Each structure stands twice: as C-alpha cells, then as structure tokens.
C-alpha cells in the first residue's frame, strides 16, 4: 500500500463574511493524482492554496511528511515561518499565470530556487535544470527570456522550475485556463507524463477529459465542501444532481472525448 503523504482535517477559510471553505477533509497517498473540479467560487483554488498556506486557513489540521499544523491562531502548533519554508520547499505549485521572472532567462528561472534554497552548487543546479529543459523540449530556449516564449512554453518552464526543487507533491491551479486552445495539449502531455511516473499531484482543472483519463480520484467542490468524490468514472456516471448539472453545463459536447497523450505532440513541441 502507498504511504499517506498528506492529511487534511476540517480546513476552514473565510474572506470577511464569506466562508469559502466549510470544513474540508482529505487524505492523499503517495503517487495519487487527485483532480478537483467545480464552478467558480466553489472553493477549489482556495483549498489548493491552503495546502501550502498561500491562503492561511482560520482553522483545521494538516500533516505532511513529519510536519503537523494546527491552523487555529492560538495553537502552539500554528506553523512557524521556518516550517512554512520547509513545507513550500517540498510542495511545488504552478499557477494559471506563469509567474516567471521576466528579467531572468529560462535557465536562470529554473536554477534560482535550487541554488538559493537547496544550496545546490551552481554547476549541479545548471546540469539538473538543463536535463529538465531537455525533457520538456525546451533545451534550445534555455538562454531565452520568458517574453520570447509562447504561453505553453512558459507554462512548461514554470512546471520545470517547480520540479527543480524535487517536490514530493505538486499542486496545479488551473494551469491551462490562460492558454490558447492549441497550446493546452502540450502542457497536459507533460502533466500526464509526471502522473505516469508516480508524481503525487493535486490539480484544479476544467479539463474534464484529462481529469477522467489521468486521475486516480476526482473531487467535486460545491459551495465550500466536497459535494461528491470517487474514481474518475464519476465524471461519466455522476450520482448527485449538482454534479450532473455542472458537467452538463461545461462539457455538454465533450464528455465522450478522451485526452490523448500523443507521442508526436505535447511536451516535445517547440
């Protein structure tokens, strides 16, 4: 059996009077790919960002690789700055916006954190970064600046930058939603490749075919709670009326299609 990597209990988060997360609990085993779907405002992205405390929950508990947090502010187990740094060094996150440093080359973007945070020797960091860039088909772009890359290329660099930290868990927050449709596939192929290699992943996505074909499990968020969860087949045979309505609205004509990890496309596209 796979080890339990992440444990979350009763995570709550409010913005003013708006309670966005209403006591969400989740266990994630090593190697799982968990897709999170739901309408805008359902709490899915806030939940993902709570895992590495980019959004600090007001209450709840979390365990991750020897770190134990109680998010109640008065708790003696409230995360310290050094604990948060340790957490974020082991949890990679990729956002909808690429967030690459525009004044750094591709290679500098990928090597910056390993040199600064992991204290890798520069030569080793460069060697490992170049191997990652070769893998994603962007070795020839290593000395280019982000402004010279397409959106799909920038997003693949953002993924490589996160992978350079050798994370135990990867979080993807709607990473294809800002891309032109023709660029989405190359990013999804890279993510599917990571999943096939056993990377533990949580992803917020509207790519329903991808979630159905690549995930170990799917969570449907609605009004701040997990309204339905189960194997990817729930996307073909949802039980709740709310999930049925959601799927009908967003993929009416797409539910029968499959994500295809084509060998001649995707991560190797330039």
GROMACS .gro file of C-alpha atoms in nm:
model
  270
    1UNK     CA    1   0.000   0.000   0.000
    2UNK     CA    2   0.116   0.353  -0.077
    3UNK     CA    3   0.215   0.571   0.215
    4UNK     CA    4  -0.015   0.852   0.321
    5UNK     CA    5   0.155   1.173   0.216
    6UNK     CA    6  -0.098   1.440   0.308
    7UNK     CA    7  -0.372   1.456   0.568
    8UNK     CA    8  -0.614   1.748   0.597
    9UNK     CA    9  -0.892   1.778   0.852
   10UNK     CA   10  -1.171   2.037   0.879
   11UNK     CA   11  -0.996   2.309   0.680
   12UNK     CA   12  -1.191   2.633   0.703
   13UNK     CA   13  -1.125   2.965   0.534
   14UNK     CA   14  -1.332   3.282   0.521
   15UNK     CA   15  -1.286   3.615   0.350
   16UNK     CA   16  -1.482   3.857   0.564
   17UNK     CA   17  -1.833   3.719   0.595
   18UNK     CA   18  -1.785   3.481   0.303
   19UNK     CA   19  -1.699   3.131   0.427
   20UNK     CA   20  -1.520   2.982   0.125
   21UNK     CA   21  -1.410   2.652   0.283
   22UNK     CA   22  -1.653   2.490   0.527
   23UNK     CA   23  -1.455   2.215   0.694
   24UNK     CA   24  -1.286   2.023   0.412
   25UNK     CA   25  -1.101   1.697   0.490
   26UNK     CA   26  -0.884   1.491   0.258
   27UNK     CA   27  -0.622   1.216   0.265
   28UNK     CA   28  -0.376   1.180  -0.023
   29UNK     CA   29  -0.147   0.881  -0.073
   30UNK     CA   30   0.190   0.897  -0.246
   31UNK     CA   31   0.150   0.857  -0.620
   32UNK     CA   32  -0.213   0.966  -0.633
   33UNK     CA   33  -0.339   1.213  -0.892
   34UNK     CA   34  -0.637   1.398  -0.746
   35UNK     CA   35  -0.834   1.626  -0.977
   36UNK     CA   36  -1.050   1.898  -0.825
   37UNK     CA   37  -1.340   2.034  -1.027
   38UNK     CA   38  -1.623   2.274  -0.956
   39UNK     CA   39  -1.778   2.605  -1.052
   40UNK     CA   40  -1.602   2.937  -0.999
   41UNK     CA   41  -1.633   3.038  -0.635
   42UNK     CA   42  -1.680   2.682  -0.510
   43UNK     CA   43  -1.360   2.698  -0.302
   44UNK     CA   44  -1.139   2.464  -0.505
   45UNK     CA   45  -0.850   2.706  -0.570
   46UNK     CA   46  -0.862   2.840  -0.215
   47UNK     CA   47  -0.838   2.483  -0.090
   48UNK     CA   48  -0.538   2.412  -0.311
   49UNK     CA   49  -0.363   2.731  -0.197
   50UNK     CA   50  -0.434   2.642   0.167
   51UNK     CA   51  -0.222   2.329   0.134
   52UNK     CA   52   0.099   2.531   0.116
   53UNK     CA   53  -0.051   2.815   0.322
   54UNK     CA   54  -0.053   3.072   0.044
   55UNK     CA   55  -0.401   3.116   0.186
   56UNK     CA   56  -0.376   3.060   0.560
   57UNK     CA   57  -0.678   2.867   0.693
   58UNK     CA   58  -0.852   3.004   1.000
   59UNK     CA   59  -0.882   2.655   1.147
   60UNK     CA   60  -0.815   2.293   1.068
   61UNK     CA   61  -0.528   2.048   1.085
   62UNK     CA   62  -0.269   1.930   0.836
   63UNK     CA   63   0.003   1.664   0.836
   64UNK     CA   64   0.264   1.640   0.565
   65UNK     CA   65   0.591   1.445   0.583
   66UNK     CA   66   0.655   1.495   0.952
   67UNK     CA   67   0.508   1.844   0.967
   68UNK     CA   68   0.194   1.882   1.179
   69UNK     CA   69  -0.003   2.207   1.177
   70UNK     CA   70  -0.300   2.334   1.374
   71UNK     CA   71  -0.421   2.644   1.192
   72UNK     CA   72  -0.605   2.793   1.489
   73UNK     CA   73  -0.407   3.113   1.560
   74UNK     CA   74  -0.375   3.048   1.934
   75UNK     CA   75  -0.246   2.693   1.888
   76UNK     CA   76   0.110   2.608   1.983
   77UNK     CA   77   0.119   2.402   1.662
   78UNK     CA   78   0.043   2.702   1.440
   79UNK     CA   79   0.302   2.692   1.158
   80UNK     CA   80   0.616   2.895   1.209
   81UNK     CA   81   0.792   3.079   0.922
   82UNK     CA   82   1.066   2.814   0.912
   83UNK     CA   83   0.808   2.534   0.898
   84UNK     CA   84   0.627   2.707   0.613
   85UNK     CA   85   0.955   2.740   0.426
   86UNK     CA   86   1.018   2.368   0.475
   87UNK     CA   87   0.665   2.290   0.354
   88UNK     CA   88   0.692   2.503   0.042
   89UNK     CA   89   1.031   2.359  -0.045
   90UNK     CA   90   0.865   2.015  -0.071
   91UNK     CA   91   0.537   2.121  -0.230
   92UNK     CA   92   0.568   2.258  -0.582
   93UNK     CA   93   0.295   2.483  -0.715
   94UNK     CA   94   0.215   2.602  -1.065
   95UNK     CA   95  -0.040   2.875  -1.125
   96UNK     CA   96  -0.270   2.990  -1.402
   97UNK     CA   97  -0.034   3.282  -1.465
   98UNK     CA   98   0.317   3.156  -1.529
   99UNK     CA   99   0.486   3.384  -1.272
  100UNK     CA  100   0.825   3.351  -1.438
  101UNK     CA  101   1.076   3.622  -1.354
  102UNK     CA  102   1.087   3.833  -1.671
  103UNK     CA  103   1.441   3.963  -1.609
  104UNK     CA  104   1.583   3.609  -1.588
  105UNK     CA  105   1.648   3.364  -1.868
  106UNK     CA  106   1.470   3.029  -1.874
  107UNK     CA  107   1.777   2.862  -1.723
  108UNK     CA  108   1.807   3.126  -1.451
  109UNK     CA  109   1.437   3.085  -1.366
  110UNK     CA  110   1.481   2.711  -1.318
  111UNK     CA  111   1.810   2.725  -1.123
  112UNK     CA  112   1.734   3.018  -0.893
  113UNK     CA  113   1.547   2.835  -0.615
  114UNK     CA  114   1.768   2.521  -0.605
  115UNK     CA  115   2.077   2.740  -0.567
  116UNK     CA  116   1.922   2.977  -0.316
  117UNK     CA  117   1.704   2.742  -0.110
  118UNK     CA  118   1.850   2.395  -0.159
  119UNK     CA  119   2.206   2.534  -0.162
  120UNK     CA  120   2.295   2.328  -0.468
  121UNK     CA  121   2.630   2.408  -0.626
  122UNK     CA  122   2.570   2.622  -0.932
  123UNK     CA  123   2.716   2.366  -1.172
  124UNK     CA  124   2.491   2.091  -1.035
  125UNK     CA  125   2.184   2.315  -1.049
  126UNK     CA  126   2.258   2.401  -1.412
  127UNK     CA  127   2.314   2.037  -1.504
  128UNK     CA  128   1.985   1.930  -1.346
  129UNK     CA  129   1.796   2.225  -1.496
  130UNK     CA  130   1.927   2.150  -1.844
  131UNK     CA  131   1.815   1.789  -1.805
  132UNK     CA  132   1.465   1.908  -1.711
  133UNK     CA  133   1.456   2.151  -2.004
  134UNK     CA  134   1.565   1.874  -2.240
  135UNK     CA  135   1.285   1.657  -2.110
  136UNK     CA  136   1.020   1.920  -2.182
  137UNK     CA  137   1.163   2.005  -2.523
  138UNK     CA  138   1.294   2.349  -2.433
  139UNK     CA  139   1.669   2.297  -2.401
  140UNK     CA  140   1.731   2.522  -2.700
  141UNK     CA  141   1.535   2.800  -2.527
  142UNK     CA  142   1.742   2.792  -2.207
  143UNK     CA  143   1.906   3.129  -2.271
  144UNK     CA  144   1.584   3.296  -2.387
  145UNK     CA  145   1.377   3.532  -2.175
  146UNK     CA  146   1.014   3.446  -2.095
  147UNK     CA  147   0.883   3.718  -2.326
  148UNK     CA  148   1.027   3.525  -2.621
  149UNK     CA  149   0.828   3.211  -2.539
  150UNK     CA  150   0.472   3.109  -2.618
  151UNK     CA  151   0.225   3.069  -2.334
  152UNK     CA  152   0.254   2.692  -2.349
  153UNK     CA  153   0.632   2.711  -2.338
  154UNK     CA  154   0.621   2.949  -2.042
  155UNK     CA  155   0.389   2.718  -1.853
  156UNK     CA  156   0.617   2.419  -1.917
  157UNK     CA  157   0.910   2.624  -1.785
  158UNK     CA  158   0.702   2.705  -1.475
  159UNK     CA  159   0.647   2.332  -1.423
  160UNK     CA  160   1.019   2.263  -1.473
  161UNK     CA  161   1.100   2.535  -1.220
  162UNK     CA  162   0.877   2.364  -0.963
  163UNK     CA  163   1.024   2.021  -1.043
  164UNK     CA  164   1.376   2.154  -0.995
  165UNK     CA  165   1.305   2.166  -0.622
  166UNK     CA  166   1.241   1.789  -0.624
  167UNK     CA  167   0.898   1.823  -0.463
  168UNK     CA  168   0.711   1.537  -0.301
  169UNK     CA  169   0.378   1.690  -0.402
  170UNK     CA  170   0.280   1.906  -0.698
  171UNK     CA  171  -0.015   2.145  -0.697
  172UNK     CA  172  -0.157   2.273  -1.027
  173UNK     CA  173  -0.407   2.559  -1.013
  174UNK     CA  174  -0.594   2.577  -1.346
  175UNK     CA  175  -0.263   2.585  -1.531
  176UNK     CA  176  -0.416   2.564  -1.880
  177UNK     CA  177  -0.700   2.813  -1.840
  178UNK     CA  178  -0.495   3.112  -1.963
  179UNK     CA  179  -0.359   2.930  -2.268
  180UNK     CA  180  -0.482   2.943  -2.624
  181UNK     CA  181  -0.660   2.614  -2.706
  182UNK     CA  182  -0.385   2.494  -2.939
  183UNK     CA  183  -0.127   2.528  -2.658
  184UNK     CA  184  -0.322   2.339  -2.391
  185UNK     CA  185  -0.229   1.993  -2.516
  186UNK     CA  186   0.148   2.033  -2.475
  187UNK     CA  187   0.107   2.123  -2.107
  188UNK     CA  188  -0.138   1.838  -2.042
  189UNK     CA  189   0.101   1.589  -2.202
  190UNK     CA  190   0.376   1.696  -1.962
  191UNK     CA  191   0.141   1.663  -1.664
  192UNK     CA  192   0.026   1.319  -1.783
  193UNK     CA  193   0.390   1.214  -1.809
  194UNK     CA  194   0.453   1.321  -1.449
  195UNK     CA  195   0.146   1.129  -1.336
  196UNK     CA  196   0.261   0.814  -1.515
  197UNK     CA  197   0.595   0.835  -1.332
  198UNK     CA  198   0.428   0.839  -0.992
  199UNK     CA  199   0.437   1.208  -0.904
  200UNK     CA  200   0.177   1.289  -0.640
  201UNK     CA  201  -0.042   1.563  -0.783
  202UNK     CA  202  -0.344   1.770  -0.687
  203UNK     CA  203  -0.486   1.975  -0.968
  204UNK     CA  204  -0.770   2.219  -1.004
  205UNK     CA  205  -0.885   2.190  -1.362
  206UNK     CA  206  -1.163   2.244  -1.612
  207UNK     CA  207  -1.007   1.986  -1.844
  208UNK     CA  208  -1.265   1.717  -1.773
  209UNK     CA  209  -1.134   1.463  -2.026
  210UNK     CA  210  -0.786   1.495  -1.877
  211UNK     CA  211  -0.920   1.454  -1.523
  212UNK     CA  212  -1.118   1.148  -1.627
  213UNK     CA  213  -0.832   0.979  -1.812
  214UNK     CA  214  -0.534   1.060  -1.586
  215UNK     CA  215  -0.667   1.093  -1.230
  216UNK     CA  216  -0.674   0.838  -0.952
  217UNK     CA  217  -0.961   1.025  -0.790
  218UNK     CA  218  -1.187   1.322  -0.860
  219UNK     CA  219  -1.328   1.573  -0.609
  220UNK     CA  220  -1.627   1.790  -0.697
  221UNK     CA  221  -1.636   2.110  -0.492
  222UNK     CA  222  -1.964   2.294  -0.442
  223UNK     CA  223  -2.023   2.586  -0.204
  224UNK     CA  224  -1.712   2.523   0.003
  225UNK     CA  225  -1.744   2.148   0.056
  226UNK     CA  226  -1.655   1.829  -0.131
  227UNK     CA  227  -2.001   1.750  -0.266
  228UNK     CA  228  -1.900   1.429  -0.443
  229UNK     CA  229  -1.582   1.229  -0.477
  230UNK     CA  230  -1.476   0.899  -0.621
  231UNK     CA  231  -1.289   0.732  -0.904
  232UNK     CA  232  -1.273   0.916  -1.239
  233UNK     CA  233  -1.578   0.724  -1.356
  234UNK     CA  234  -1.798   0.965  -1.158
  235UNK     CA  235  -1.740   1.202  -1.449
  236UNK     CA  236  -1.925   0.955  -1.671
  237UNK     CA  237  -2.181   0.848  -1.413
  238UNK     CA  238  -2.226   1.125  -1.154
  239UNK     CA  239  -2.452   1.047  -0.861
  240UNK     CA  240  -2.553   1.392  -0.737
  241UNK     CA  241  -2.783   1.619  -0.932
  242UNK     CA  242  -2.543   1.908  -0.870
  243UNK     CA  243  -2.252   1.729  -1.040
  244UNK     CA  244  -2.478   1.623  -1.326
  245UNK     CA  245  -2.578   1.986  -1.379
  246UNK     CA  246  -2.218   2.105  -1.360
  247UNK     CA  247  -2.092   1.850  -1.613
  248UNK     CA  248  -2.383   1.913  -1.849
  249UNK     CA  249  -2.310   2.285  -1.845
  250UNK     CA  250  -1.934   2.276  -1.902
  251UNK     CA  251  -1.876   1.980  -2.133
  252UNK     CA  252  -2.210   1.910  -2.297
  253UNK     CA  253  -2.041   1.803  -2.623
  254UNK     CA  254  -1.709   1.684  -2.482
  255UNK     CA  255  -1.799   1.415  -2.226
  256UNK     CA  256  -1.737   1.131  -2.470
  257UNK     CA  257  -1.395   1.252  -2.578
  258UNK     CA  258  -1.068   1.129  -2.429
  259UNK     CA  259  -0.742   1.300  -2.353
  260UNK     CA  260  -0.473   1.168  -2.585
  261UNK     CA  261  -0.108   1.166  -2.482
  262UNK     CA  262   0.020   1.171  -2.839
  263UNK     CA  263   0.384   1.082  -2.875
  264UNK     CA  264   0.442   1.323  -3.158
  265UNK     CA  265   0.291   1.624  -2.983
  266UNK     CA  266   0.285   1.795  -2.649
  267UNK     CA  267   0.590   1.814  -2.430
  268UNK     CA  268   0.830   1.792  -2.721
  269UNK     CA  269   0.656   2.064  -2.923
  270UNK     CA  270   0.856   2.380  -2.969
   0.00000   0.00000   0.00000
